Short mmCIF file of C-alpha atoms and ligand atoms in Angstrom, two decimals:
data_model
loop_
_atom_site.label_atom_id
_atom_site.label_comp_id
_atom_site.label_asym_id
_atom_site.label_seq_id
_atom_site.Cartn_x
_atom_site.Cartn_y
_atom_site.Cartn_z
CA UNK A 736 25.19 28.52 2.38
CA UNK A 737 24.65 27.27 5.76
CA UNK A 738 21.04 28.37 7.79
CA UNK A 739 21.25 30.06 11.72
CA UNK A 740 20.28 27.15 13.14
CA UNK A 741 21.27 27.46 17.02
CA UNK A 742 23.26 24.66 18.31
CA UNK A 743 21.59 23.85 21.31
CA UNK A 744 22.66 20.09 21.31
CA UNK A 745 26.09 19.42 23.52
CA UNK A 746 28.32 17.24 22.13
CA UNK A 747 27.85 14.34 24.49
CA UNK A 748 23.81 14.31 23.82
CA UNK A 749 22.83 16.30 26.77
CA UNK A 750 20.82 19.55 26.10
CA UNK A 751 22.39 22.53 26.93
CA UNK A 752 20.61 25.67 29.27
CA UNK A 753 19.40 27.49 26.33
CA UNK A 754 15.59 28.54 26.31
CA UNK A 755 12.92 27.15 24.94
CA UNK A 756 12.86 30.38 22.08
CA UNK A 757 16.17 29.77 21.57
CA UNK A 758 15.87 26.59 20.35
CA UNK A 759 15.47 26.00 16.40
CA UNK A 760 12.50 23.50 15.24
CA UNK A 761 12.19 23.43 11.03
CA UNK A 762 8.99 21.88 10.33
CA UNK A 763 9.38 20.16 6.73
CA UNK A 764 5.46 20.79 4.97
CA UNK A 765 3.03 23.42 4.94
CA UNK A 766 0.02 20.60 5.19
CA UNK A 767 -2.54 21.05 7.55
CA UNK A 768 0.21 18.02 9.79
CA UNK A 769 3.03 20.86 8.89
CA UNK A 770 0.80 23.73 9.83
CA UNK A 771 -0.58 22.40 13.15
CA UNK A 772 3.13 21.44 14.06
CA UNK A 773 3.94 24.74 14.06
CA UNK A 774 1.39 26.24 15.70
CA UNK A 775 1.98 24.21 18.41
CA UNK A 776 5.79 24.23 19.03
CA UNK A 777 4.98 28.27 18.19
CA UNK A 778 2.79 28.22 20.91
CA UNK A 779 5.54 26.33 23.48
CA UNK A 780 7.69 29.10 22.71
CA UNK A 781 10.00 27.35 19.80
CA UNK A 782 11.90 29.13 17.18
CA UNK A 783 9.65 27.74 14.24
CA UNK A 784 10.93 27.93 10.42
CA UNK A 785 8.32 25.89 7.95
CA UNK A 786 10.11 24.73 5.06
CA UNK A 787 7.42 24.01 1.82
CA UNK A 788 8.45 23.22 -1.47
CA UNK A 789 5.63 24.46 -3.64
CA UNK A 790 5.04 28.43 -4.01
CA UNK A 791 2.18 28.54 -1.44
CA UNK A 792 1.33 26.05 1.68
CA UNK A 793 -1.89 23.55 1.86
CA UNK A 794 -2.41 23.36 -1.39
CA UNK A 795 -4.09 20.02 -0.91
CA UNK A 796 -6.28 21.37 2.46
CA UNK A 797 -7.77 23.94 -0.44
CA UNK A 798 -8.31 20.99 -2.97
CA UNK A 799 -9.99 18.78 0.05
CA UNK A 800 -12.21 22.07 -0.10
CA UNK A 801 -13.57 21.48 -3.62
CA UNK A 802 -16.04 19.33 -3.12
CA UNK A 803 -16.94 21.01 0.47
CA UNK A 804 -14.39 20.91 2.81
CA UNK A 805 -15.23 17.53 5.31
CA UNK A 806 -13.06 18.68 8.29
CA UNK A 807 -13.64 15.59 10.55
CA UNK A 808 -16.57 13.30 11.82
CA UNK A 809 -19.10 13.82 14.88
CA UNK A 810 -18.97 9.94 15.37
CA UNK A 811 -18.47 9.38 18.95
CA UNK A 812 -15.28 7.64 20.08
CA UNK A 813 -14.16 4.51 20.24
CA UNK A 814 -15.88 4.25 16.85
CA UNK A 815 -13.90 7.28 15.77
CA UNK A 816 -10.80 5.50 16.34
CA UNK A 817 -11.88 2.05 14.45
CA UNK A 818 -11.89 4.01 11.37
CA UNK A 819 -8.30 3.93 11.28
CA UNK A 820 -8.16 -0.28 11.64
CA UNK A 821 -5.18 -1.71 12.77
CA UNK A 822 -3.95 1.84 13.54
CA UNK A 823 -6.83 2.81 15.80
CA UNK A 824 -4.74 2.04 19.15
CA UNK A 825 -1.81 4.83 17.74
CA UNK A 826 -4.00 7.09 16.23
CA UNK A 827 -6.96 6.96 19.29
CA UNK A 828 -3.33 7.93 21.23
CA UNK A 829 -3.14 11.06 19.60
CA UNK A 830 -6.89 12.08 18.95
CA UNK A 831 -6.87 11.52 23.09
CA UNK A 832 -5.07 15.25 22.83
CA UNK A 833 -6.88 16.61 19.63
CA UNK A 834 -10.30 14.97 18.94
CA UNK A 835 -12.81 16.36 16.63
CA UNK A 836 -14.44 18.88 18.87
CA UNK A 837 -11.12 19.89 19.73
CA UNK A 838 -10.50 20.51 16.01
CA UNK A 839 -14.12 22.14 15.59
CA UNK A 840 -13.17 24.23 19.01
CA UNK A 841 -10.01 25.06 17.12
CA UNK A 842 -11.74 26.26 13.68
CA UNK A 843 -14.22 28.36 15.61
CA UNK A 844 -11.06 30.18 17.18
CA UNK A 845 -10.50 31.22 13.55
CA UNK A 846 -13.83 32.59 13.16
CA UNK A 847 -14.89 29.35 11.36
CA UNK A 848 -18.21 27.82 12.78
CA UNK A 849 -18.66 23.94 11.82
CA UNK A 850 -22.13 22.31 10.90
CA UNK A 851 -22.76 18.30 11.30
CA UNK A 852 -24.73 17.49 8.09
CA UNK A 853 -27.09 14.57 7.29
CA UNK A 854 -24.00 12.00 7.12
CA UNK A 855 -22.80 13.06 10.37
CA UNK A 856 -19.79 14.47 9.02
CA UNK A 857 -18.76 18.00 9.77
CA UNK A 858 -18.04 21.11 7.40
CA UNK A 859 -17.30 24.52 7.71
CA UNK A 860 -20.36 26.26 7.34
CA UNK A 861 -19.27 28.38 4.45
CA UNK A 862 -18.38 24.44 3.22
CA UNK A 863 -14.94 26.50 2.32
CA UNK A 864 -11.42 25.56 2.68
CA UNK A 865 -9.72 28.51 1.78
CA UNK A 866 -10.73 31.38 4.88
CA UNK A 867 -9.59 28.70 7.02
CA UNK A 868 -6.08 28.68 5.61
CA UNK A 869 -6.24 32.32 4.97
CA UNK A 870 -6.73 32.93 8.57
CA UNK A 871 -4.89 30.37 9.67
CA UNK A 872 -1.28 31.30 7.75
CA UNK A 873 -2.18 35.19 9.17
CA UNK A 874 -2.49 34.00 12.64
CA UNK A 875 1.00 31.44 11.83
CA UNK A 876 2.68 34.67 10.90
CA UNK A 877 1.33 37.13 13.78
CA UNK A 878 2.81 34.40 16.52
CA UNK A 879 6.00 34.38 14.88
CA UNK A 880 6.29 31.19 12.57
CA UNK A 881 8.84 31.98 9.57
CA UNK A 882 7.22 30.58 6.22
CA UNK A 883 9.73 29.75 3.29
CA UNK A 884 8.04 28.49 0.17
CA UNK A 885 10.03 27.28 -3.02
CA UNK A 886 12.55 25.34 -0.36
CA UNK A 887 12.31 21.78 -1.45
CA UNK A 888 14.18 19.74 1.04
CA UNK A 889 16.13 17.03 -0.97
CA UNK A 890 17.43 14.97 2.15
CA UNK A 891 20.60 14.92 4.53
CA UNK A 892 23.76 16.22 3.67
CA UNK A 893 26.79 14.14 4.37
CA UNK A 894 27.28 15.77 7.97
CA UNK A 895 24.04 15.25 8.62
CA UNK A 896 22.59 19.39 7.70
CA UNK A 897 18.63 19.39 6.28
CA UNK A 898 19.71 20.30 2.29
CA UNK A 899 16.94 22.58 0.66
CA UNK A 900 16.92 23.61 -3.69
CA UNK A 901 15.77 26.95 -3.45
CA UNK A 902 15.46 29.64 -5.72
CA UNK A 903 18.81 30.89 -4.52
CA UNK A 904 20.36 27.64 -4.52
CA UNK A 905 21.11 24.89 -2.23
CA UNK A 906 20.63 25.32 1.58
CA UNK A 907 21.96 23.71 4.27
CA UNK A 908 20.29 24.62 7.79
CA UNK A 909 21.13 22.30 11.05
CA UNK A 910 17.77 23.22 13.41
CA UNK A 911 18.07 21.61 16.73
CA UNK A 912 14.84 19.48 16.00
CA UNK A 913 12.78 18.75 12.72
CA UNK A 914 9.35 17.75 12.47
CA UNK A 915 8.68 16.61 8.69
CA UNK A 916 5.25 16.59 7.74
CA UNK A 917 5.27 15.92 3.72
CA UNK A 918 2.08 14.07 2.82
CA UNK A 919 1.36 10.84 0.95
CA UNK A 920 1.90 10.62 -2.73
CA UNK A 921 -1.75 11.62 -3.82
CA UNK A 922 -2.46 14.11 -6.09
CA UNK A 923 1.53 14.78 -6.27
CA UNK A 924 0.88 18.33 -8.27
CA UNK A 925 -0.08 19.44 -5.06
CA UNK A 926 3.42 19.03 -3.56
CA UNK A 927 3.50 15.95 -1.57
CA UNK A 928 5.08 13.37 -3.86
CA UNK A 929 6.38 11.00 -2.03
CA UNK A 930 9.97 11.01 -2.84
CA UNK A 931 11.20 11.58 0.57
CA UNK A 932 10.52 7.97 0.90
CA UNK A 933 14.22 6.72 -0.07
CA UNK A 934 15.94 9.17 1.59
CA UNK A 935 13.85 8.60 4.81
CA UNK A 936 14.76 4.22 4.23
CA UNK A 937 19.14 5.03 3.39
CA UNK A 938 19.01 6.29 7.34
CA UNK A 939 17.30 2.78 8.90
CA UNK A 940 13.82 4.29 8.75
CA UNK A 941 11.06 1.67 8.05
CA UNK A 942 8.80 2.66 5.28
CA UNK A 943 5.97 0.55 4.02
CA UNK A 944 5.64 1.66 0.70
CA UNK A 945 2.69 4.31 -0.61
CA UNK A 946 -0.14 3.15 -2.05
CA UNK A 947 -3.51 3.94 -3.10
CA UNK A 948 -6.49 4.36 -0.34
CA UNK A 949 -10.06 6.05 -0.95
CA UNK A 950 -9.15 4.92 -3.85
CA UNK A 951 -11.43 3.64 -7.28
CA UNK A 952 -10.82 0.63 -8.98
CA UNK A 953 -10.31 -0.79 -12.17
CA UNK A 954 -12.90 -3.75 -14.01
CA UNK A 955 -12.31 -5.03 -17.34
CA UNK A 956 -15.76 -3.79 -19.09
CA UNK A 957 -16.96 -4.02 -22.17
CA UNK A 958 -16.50 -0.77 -24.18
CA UNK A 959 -19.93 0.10 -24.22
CA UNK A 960 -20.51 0.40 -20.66
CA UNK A 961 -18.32 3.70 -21.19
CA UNK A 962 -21.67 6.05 -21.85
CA UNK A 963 -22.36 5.10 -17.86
CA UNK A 964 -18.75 6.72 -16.70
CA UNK A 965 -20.12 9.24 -14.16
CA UNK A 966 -23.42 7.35 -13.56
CA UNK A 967 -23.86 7.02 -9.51
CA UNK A 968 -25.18 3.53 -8.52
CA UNK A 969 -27.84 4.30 -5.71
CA UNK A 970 -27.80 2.70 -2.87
CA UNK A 971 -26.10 -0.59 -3.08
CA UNK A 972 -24.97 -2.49 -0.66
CA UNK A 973 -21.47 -4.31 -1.58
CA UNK A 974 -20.80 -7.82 0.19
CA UNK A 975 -16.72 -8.87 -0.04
CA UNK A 976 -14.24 -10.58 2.72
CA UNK A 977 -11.51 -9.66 4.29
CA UNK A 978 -8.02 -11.33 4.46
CA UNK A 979 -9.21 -13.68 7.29
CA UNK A 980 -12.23 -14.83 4.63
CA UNK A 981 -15.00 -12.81 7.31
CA UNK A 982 -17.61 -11.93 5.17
CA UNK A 983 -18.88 -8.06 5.64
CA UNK A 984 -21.81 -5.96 3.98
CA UNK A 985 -21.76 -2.00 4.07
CA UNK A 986 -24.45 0.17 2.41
CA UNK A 987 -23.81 3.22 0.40
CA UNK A 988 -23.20 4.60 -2.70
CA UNK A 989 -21.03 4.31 -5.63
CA UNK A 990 -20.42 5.52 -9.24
CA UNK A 991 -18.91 3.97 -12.16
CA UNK A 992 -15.69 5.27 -13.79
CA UNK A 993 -14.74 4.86 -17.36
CA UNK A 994 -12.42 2.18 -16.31
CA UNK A 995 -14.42 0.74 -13.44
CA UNK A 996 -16.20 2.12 -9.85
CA UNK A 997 -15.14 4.12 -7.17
CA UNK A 998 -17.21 6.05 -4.56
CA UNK A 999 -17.55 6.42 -0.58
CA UNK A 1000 -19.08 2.91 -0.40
CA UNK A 1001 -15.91 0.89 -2.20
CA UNK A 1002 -13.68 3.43 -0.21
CA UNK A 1003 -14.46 2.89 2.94
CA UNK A 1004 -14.06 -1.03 1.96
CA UNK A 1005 -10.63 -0.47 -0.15
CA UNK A 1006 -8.05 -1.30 1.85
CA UNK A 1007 -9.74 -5.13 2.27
CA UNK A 1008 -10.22 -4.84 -1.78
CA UNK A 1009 -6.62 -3.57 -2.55
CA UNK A 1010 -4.92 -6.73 -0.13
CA UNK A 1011 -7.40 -9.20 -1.87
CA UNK A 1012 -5.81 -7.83 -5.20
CA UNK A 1013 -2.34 -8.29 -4.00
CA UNK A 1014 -2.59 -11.66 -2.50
CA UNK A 1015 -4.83 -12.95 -4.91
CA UNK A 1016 -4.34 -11.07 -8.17
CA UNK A 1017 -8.43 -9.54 -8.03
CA UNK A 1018 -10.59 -8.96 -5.51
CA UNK A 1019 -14.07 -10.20 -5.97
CA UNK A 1020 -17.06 -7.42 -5.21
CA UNK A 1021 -20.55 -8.22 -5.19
CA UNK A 1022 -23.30 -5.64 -5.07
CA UNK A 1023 -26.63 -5.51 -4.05
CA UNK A 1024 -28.43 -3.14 -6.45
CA UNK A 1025 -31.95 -3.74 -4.63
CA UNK A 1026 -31.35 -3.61 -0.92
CA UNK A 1027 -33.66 -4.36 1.36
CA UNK A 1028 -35.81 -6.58 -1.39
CA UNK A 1029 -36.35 -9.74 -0.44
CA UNK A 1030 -34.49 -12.18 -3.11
CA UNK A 1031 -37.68 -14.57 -3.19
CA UNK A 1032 -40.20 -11.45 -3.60
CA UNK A 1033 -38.12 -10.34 -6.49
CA UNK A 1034 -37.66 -13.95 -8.03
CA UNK A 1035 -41.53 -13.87 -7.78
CA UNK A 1036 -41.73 -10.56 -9.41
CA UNK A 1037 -39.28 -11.26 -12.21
CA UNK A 1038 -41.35 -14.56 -12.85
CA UNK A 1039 -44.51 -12.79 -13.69
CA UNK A 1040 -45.49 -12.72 -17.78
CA UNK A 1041 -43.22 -10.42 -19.79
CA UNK A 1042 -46.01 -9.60 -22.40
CA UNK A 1043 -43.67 -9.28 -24.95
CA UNK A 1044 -42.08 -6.82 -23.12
CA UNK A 1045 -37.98 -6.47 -23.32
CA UNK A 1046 -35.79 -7.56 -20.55
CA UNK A 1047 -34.61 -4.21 -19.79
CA UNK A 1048 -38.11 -2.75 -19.34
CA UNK A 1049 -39.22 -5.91 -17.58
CA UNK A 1050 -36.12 -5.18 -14.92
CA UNK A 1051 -37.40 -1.80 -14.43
CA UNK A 1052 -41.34 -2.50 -14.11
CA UNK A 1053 -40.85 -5.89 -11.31
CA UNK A 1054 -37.55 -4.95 -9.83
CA UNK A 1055 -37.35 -0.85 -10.00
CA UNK A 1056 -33.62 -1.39 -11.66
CA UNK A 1057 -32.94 0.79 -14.80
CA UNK A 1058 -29.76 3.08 -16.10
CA UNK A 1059 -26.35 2.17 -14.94
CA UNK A 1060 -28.03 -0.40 -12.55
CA UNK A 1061 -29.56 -2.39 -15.39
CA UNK A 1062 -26.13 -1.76 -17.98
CA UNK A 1063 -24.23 -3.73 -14.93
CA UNK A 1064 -26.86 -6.30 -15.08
CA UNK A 1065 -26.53 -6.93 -18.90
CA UNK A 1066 -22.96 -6.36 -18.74
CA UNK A 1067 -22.59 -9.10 -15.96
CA UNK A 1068 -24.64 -11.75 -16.96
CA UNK A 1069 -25.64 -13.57 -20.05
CA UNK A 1070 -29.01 -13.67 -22.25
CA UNK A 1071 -29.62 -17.25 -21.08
CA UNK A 1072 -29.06 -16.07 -17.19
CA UNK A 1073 -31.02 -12.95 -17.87
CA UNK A 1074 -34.29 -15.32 -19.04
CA UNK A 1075 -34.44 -17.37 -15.81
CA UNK A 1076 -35.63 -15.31 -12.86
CA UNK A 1077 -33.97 -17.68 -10.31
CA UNK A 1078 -30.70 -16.44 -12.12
CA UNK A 1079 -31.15 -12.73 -13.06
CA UNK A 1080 -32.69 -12.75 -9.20
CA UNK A 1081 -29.81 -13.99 -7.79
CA UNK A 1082 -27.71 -11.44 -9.83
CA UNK A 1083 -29.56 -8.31 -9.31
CA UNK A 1084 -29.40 -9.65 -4.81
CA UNK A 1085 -25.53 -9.90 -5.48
CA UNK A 1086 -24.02 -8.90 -9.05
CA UNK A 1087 -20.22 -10.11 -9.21
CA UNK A 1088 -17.71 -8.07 -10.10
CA UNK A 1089 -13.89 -8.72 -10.63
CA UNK A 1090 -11.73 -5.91 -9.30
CA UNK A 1091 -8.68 -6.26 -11.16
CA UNK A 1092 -6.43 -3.49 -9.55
CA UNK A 1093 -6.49 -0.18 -7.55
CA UNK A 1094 -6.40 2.97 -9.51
CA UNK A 1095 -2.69 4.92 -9.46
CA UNK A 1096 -2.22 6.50 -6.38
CA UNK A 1097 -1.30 9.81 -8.14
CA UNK A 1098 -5.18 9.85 -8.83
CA UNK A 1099 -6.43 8.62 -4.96
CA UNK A 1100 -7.67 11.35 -1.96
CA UNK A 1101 -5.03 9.54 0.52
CA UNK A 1102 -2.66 6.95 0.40
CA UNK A 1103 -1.80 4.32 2.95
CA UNK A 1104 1.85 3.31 3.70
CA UNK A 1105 4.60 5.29 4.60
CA UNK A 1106 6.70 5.61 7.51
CA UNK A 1107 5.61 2.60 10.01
CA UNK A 1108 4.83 3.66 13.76
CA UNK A 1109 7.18 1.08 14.65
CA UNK A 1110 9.90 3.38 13.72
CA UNK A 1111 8.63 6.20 16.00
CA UNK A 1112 8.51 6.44 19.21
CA UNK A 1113 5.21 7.82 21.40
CA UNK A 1114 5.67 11.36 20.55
CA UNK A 1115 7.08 10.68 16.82
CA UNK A 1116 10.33 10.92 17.41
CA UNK A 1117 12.43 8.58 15.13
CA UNK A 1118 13.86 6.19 17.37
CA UNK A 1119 17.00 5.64 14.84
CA UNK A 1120 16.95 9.55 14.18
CA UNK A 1121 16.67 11.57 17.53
CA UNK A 1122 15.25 15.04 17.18
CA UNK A 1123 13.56 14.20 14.17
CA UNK A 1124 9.91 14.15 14.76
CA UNK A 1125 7.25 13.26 11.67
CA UNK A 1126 3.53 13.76 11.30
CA UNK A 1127 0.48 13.46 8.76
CA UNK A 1128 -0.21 11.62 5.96
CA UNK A 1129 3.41 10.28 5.60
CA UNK A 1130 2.98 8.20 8.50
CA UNK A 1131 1.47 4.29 7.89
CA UNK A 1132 -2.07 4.63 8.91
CA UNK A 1133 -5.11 5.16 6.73
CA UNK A 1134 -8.90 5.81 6.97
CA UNK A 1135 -11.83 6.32 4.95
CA UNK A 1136 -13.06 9.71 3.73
CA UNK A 1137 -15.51 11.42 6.44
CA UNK A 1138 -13.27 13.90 7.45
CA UNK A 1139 -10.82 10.95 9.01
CA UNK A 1140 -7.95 11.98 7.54
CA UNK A 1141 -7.36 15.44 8.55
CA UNK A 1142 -8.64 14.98 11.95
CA UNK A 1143 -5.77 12.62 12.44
CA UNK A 1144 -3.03 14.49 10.53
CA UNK A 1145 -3.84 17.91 12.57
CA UNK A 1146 -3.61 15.19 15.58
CA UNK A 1147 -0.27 14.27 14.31
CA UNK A 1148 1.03 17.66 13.88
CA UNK A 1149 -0.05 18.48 16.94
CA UNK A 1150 1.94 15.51 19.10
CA UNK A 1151 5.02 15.60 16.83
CA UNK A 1152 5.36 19.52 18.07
CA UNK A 1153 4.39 18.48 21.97
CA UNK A 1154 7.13 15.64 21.56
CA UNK A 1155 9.84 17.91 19.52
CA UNK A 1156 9.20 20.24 22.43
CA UNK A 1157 9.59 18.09 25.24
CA UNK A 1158 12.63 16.62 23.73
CA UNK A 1159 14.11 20.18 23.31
CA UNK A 1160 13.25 20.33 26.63
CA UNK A 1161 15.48 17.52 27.60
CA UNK A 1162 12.58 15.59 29.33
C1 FAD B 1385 -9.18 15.72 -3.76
C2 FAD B 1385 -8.95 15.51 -2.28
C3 FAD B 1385 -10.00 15.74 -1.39
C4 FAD B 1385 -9.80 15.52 -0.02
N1 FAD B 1385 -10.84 15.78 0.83
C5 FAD B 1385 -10.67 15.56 2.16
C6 FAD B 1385 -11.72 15.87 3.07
O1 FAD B 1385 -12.76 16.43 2.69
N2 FAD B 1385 -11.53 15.56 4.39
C7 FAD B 1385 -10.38 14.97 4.83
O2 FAD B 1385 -10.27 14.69 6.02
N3 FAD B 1385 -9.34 14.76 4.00
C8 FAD B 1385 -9.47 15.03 2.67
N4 FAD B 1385 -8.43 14.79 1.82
C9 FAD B 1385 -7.15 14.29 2.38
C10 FAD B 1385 -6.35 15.40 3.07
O3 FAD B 1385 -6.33 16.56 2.27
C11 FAD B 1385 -4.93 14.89 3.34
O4 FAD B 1385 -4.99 13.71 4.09
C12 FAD B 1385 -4.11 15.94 4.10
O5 FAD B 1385 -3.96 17.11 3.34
C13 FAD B 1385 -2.72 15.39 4.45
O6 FAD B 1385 -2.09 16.36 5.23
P1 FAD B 1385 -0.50 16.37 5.42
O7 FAD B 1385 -0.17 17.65 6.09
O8 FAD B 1385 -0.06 15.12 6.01
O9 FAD B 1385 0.07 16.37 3.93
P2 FAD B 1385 -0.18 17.36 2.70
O10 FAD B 1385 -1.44 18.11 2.86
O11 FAD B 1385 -0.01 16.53 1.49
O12 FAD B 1385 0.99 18.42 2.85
C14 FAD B 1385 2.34 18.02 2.69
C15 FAD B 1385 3.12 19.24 2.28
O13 FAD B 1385 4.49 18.91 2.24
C16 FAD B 1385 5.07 19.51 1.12
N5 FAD B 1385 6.25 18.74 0.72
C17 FAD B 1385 6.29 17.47 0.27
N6 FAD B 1385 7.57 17.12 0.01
C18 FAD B 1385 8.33 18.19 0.32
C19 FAD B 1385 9.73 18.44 0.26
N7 FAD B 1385 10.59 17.50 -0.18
N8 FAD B 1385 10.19 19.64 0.68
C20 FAD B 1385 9.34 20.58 1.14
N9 FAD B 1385 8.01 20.41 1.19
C21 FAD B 1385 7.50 19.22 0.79
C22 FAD B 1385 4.00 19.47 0.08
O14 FAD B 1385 4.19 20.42 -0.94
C23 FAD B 1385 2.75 19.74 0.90
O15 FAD B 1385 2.44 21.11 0.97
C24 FAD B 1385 -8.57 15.03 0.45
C25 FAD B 1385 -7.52 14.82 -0.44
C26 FAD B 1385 -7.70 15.05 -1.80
C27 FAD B 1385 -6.56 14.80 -2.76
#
């Protein structure tokens, strides 16, 4: 079966006299990239059709929600845009048109009022993910935007058509433009799994390839340090280098995992980690667990008379470190090291670790990778591809949690549809 599309394209290139709501954009992913796309070339007076292949869209926006829905970050700019590293030129591009009060302007029109908590970053107040989308997919379907669920796209047909599985069978629709917004490869259950990535490389796109970000990381423990899996490690403050050997120091917290650490602290520092790891086979870590004690104060403390009293309980009485704080400790350094406060000092200021590899990226809140900016022009257009447009998480940028990543896949969204627009347009 072949969709409506409208064939608004002449055959030389140029774009014929049909209107604007004539012309046919299918927006490939009901993310929050997907949903904003929509909403904005709805808005311009496209034709929208959203394509998603699971039963219901933003399955992953209502996941994000869990734990409190973190919709972006009240950080001021041009720090905003650092958070996105090597990207923040791109990205700062697009948040120029949709910045976080934009987005928090944009919730309220929902009926969604947004709070700045202690960390600075910004919830819902309801901390709720779902009466966003709720309202959202309404106010999607009142302006006109035709949702079809349970279409899994599966790539180009020969003559070039968008080919869907569906429950009725295969579907081949030729829209005049095509936006595709399909996520990372996190949490694939959720939908976005990453196998457009092939398909998107056999037609000249660039891809880096996925990988983890926000992501834990594995450390070859001894068994018993198991019991501490869950056990938060607060505050630290991890020291490690980046590829040009800079050395860099970040406070926060972390928690250890029954097959290493993970936490805000060591993802906001992962992407240095995960390079260390592939250039150099491990990454080294080394945390603080008594910040802001002086390392000569604590030698001094540690130096003073046991009484007969055991290691562990001396670490707790002169340095305040107990729990999962004092397992790393015994787990990192040996009985002789332990017995000379010069060494157990030294350990307890900056406790090695040896990262040995990223957890699967099945298992991590983003992923970094994907289709490289190179490949797209200013608006997201695929320069090799013309009239296909992509946004979101599938692009190669990545940030830390803090409410980063959304803001900068509704920013996404949002340019893909101004740029799928204006090219319909024929500007
Ligand atoms: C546990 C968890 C917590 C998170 N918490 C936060 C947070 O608090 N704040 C924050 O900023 N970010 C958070 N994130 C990250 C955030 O949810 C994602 O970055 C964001 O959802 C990505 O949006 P997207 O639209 O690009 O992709 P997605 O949300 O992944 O949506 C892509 C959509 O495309 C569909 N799709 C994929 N392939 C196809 C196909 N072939 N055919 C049709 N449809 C397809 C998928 O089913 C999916 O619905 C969290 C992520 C996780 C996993």
């Amino acid at each position: 079966m072949r969709g409506s599309g409208v064939q608004a394209r002449c055959h030389n290139g140029a774009m014929s006299a049909a209107p604007l709501h004539a012309r046919t954009l299918a927006i490939i992913g009901g993310g929050p990239a997907g949903l904003m796309a929509a909403e904005t070339a709805r808005a311009a007076g496209l034709s929208v059709d959203l394509y998603e292949a699971k039963g219901s869209v933003g399955r992953k926006f209502l996941i994000a929600g869990k734990g409190g829905m973190n919709l972006t970050h009240s950080e001021t700019r041009p720090g905003f845009d650092a958070r996105y590293r090597e990207r923040a030129g791109e990205v700062g591009a697009w948040l120029d048109d949709f910045d976080a009060e934009a987005l928090r302007a944009w919730a309220a029109g929902l009926g969604v009022e947004t709070f700045v908590g202690s960390s600075g970053r910004v919830f819902p107040t309801d901390l709720k993910a779902a009466p966003l989308l709720r309202g959202w997919v309404r106010r999607l379907k009142e302006q006109g935007v035709r949702f079809h669920v349970q279409h899994r796209w599966t790539g180009w047909a020969d003559d070039g058509a968008l080919r869907f599985d569906t429950p009725d069978g295969a579907l081949h629709i030729e829209p005049d433009a095509t936006v595709l917004a399909l996520g990372g490869a996190s949490w694939p259950q959720l939908g976005s799994d990453g196998a457009w990535q092939p398909w998107l490389a056999a037609r000249g796109v660039e891809v880096a390839p996925l990988k983890p970000a926000n992501c834990g990381f594995d450390i070859a423990f001894s068994a018993h340090m198991a019991k501490h899996a869950g056990a938060p490690l607060k505050p630290v403050v991890a020291h490690w280098r980046d590829a040009q050997g800079n050395a860099h120091a970040q406070q926060g917290e972390c928690v250890l995992t029954e097959t290493g650490i993970e936490g805000s602290v060591i993802y906001a520092i992962a992407p240095d980690l995960r390079e260390a790891i592939e250039r150099d086979g491990s990454a080294r870590l080394e945390l603080d667990l008594a910040p802001g004690r002086d390392l000569d104060r604590l030698m001094t403390e540690l130096s003073r008379p046991r009484k007969g009293r055991s290691i562990g309980d001396h670490l707790r009485r002169a340095a305040g470190i107990e729990g999962p704080k004092a397992a790393l400790v015994f787990e990192v350094t040996d009985a002789a090291a332990r017995n000379d406060p010069a060494q157990l000092a030294a350990a307890i200021h900056r406790l090695p670790l040896t990262l040995q590899r990223a957890r699967p990226v099945a298992e991590t809140i983003s992923s970094a990778g994907g289709v490289r900016l190179e490949a797209l022009d200013a608006v997201l257009m695929l320069a090799g591809l013309p009239g296909t447009f992509c946004a979101g998480e599938m692009l190669d940028w990545e940030a830390p949690t803090g409410g980063y990543l959304l803001t900068a896949c509704f920013a996404s969204g949002r340019r893909a549809a101004k740029g799928a627009t204006a090219w319909l347009q024929g500007l």
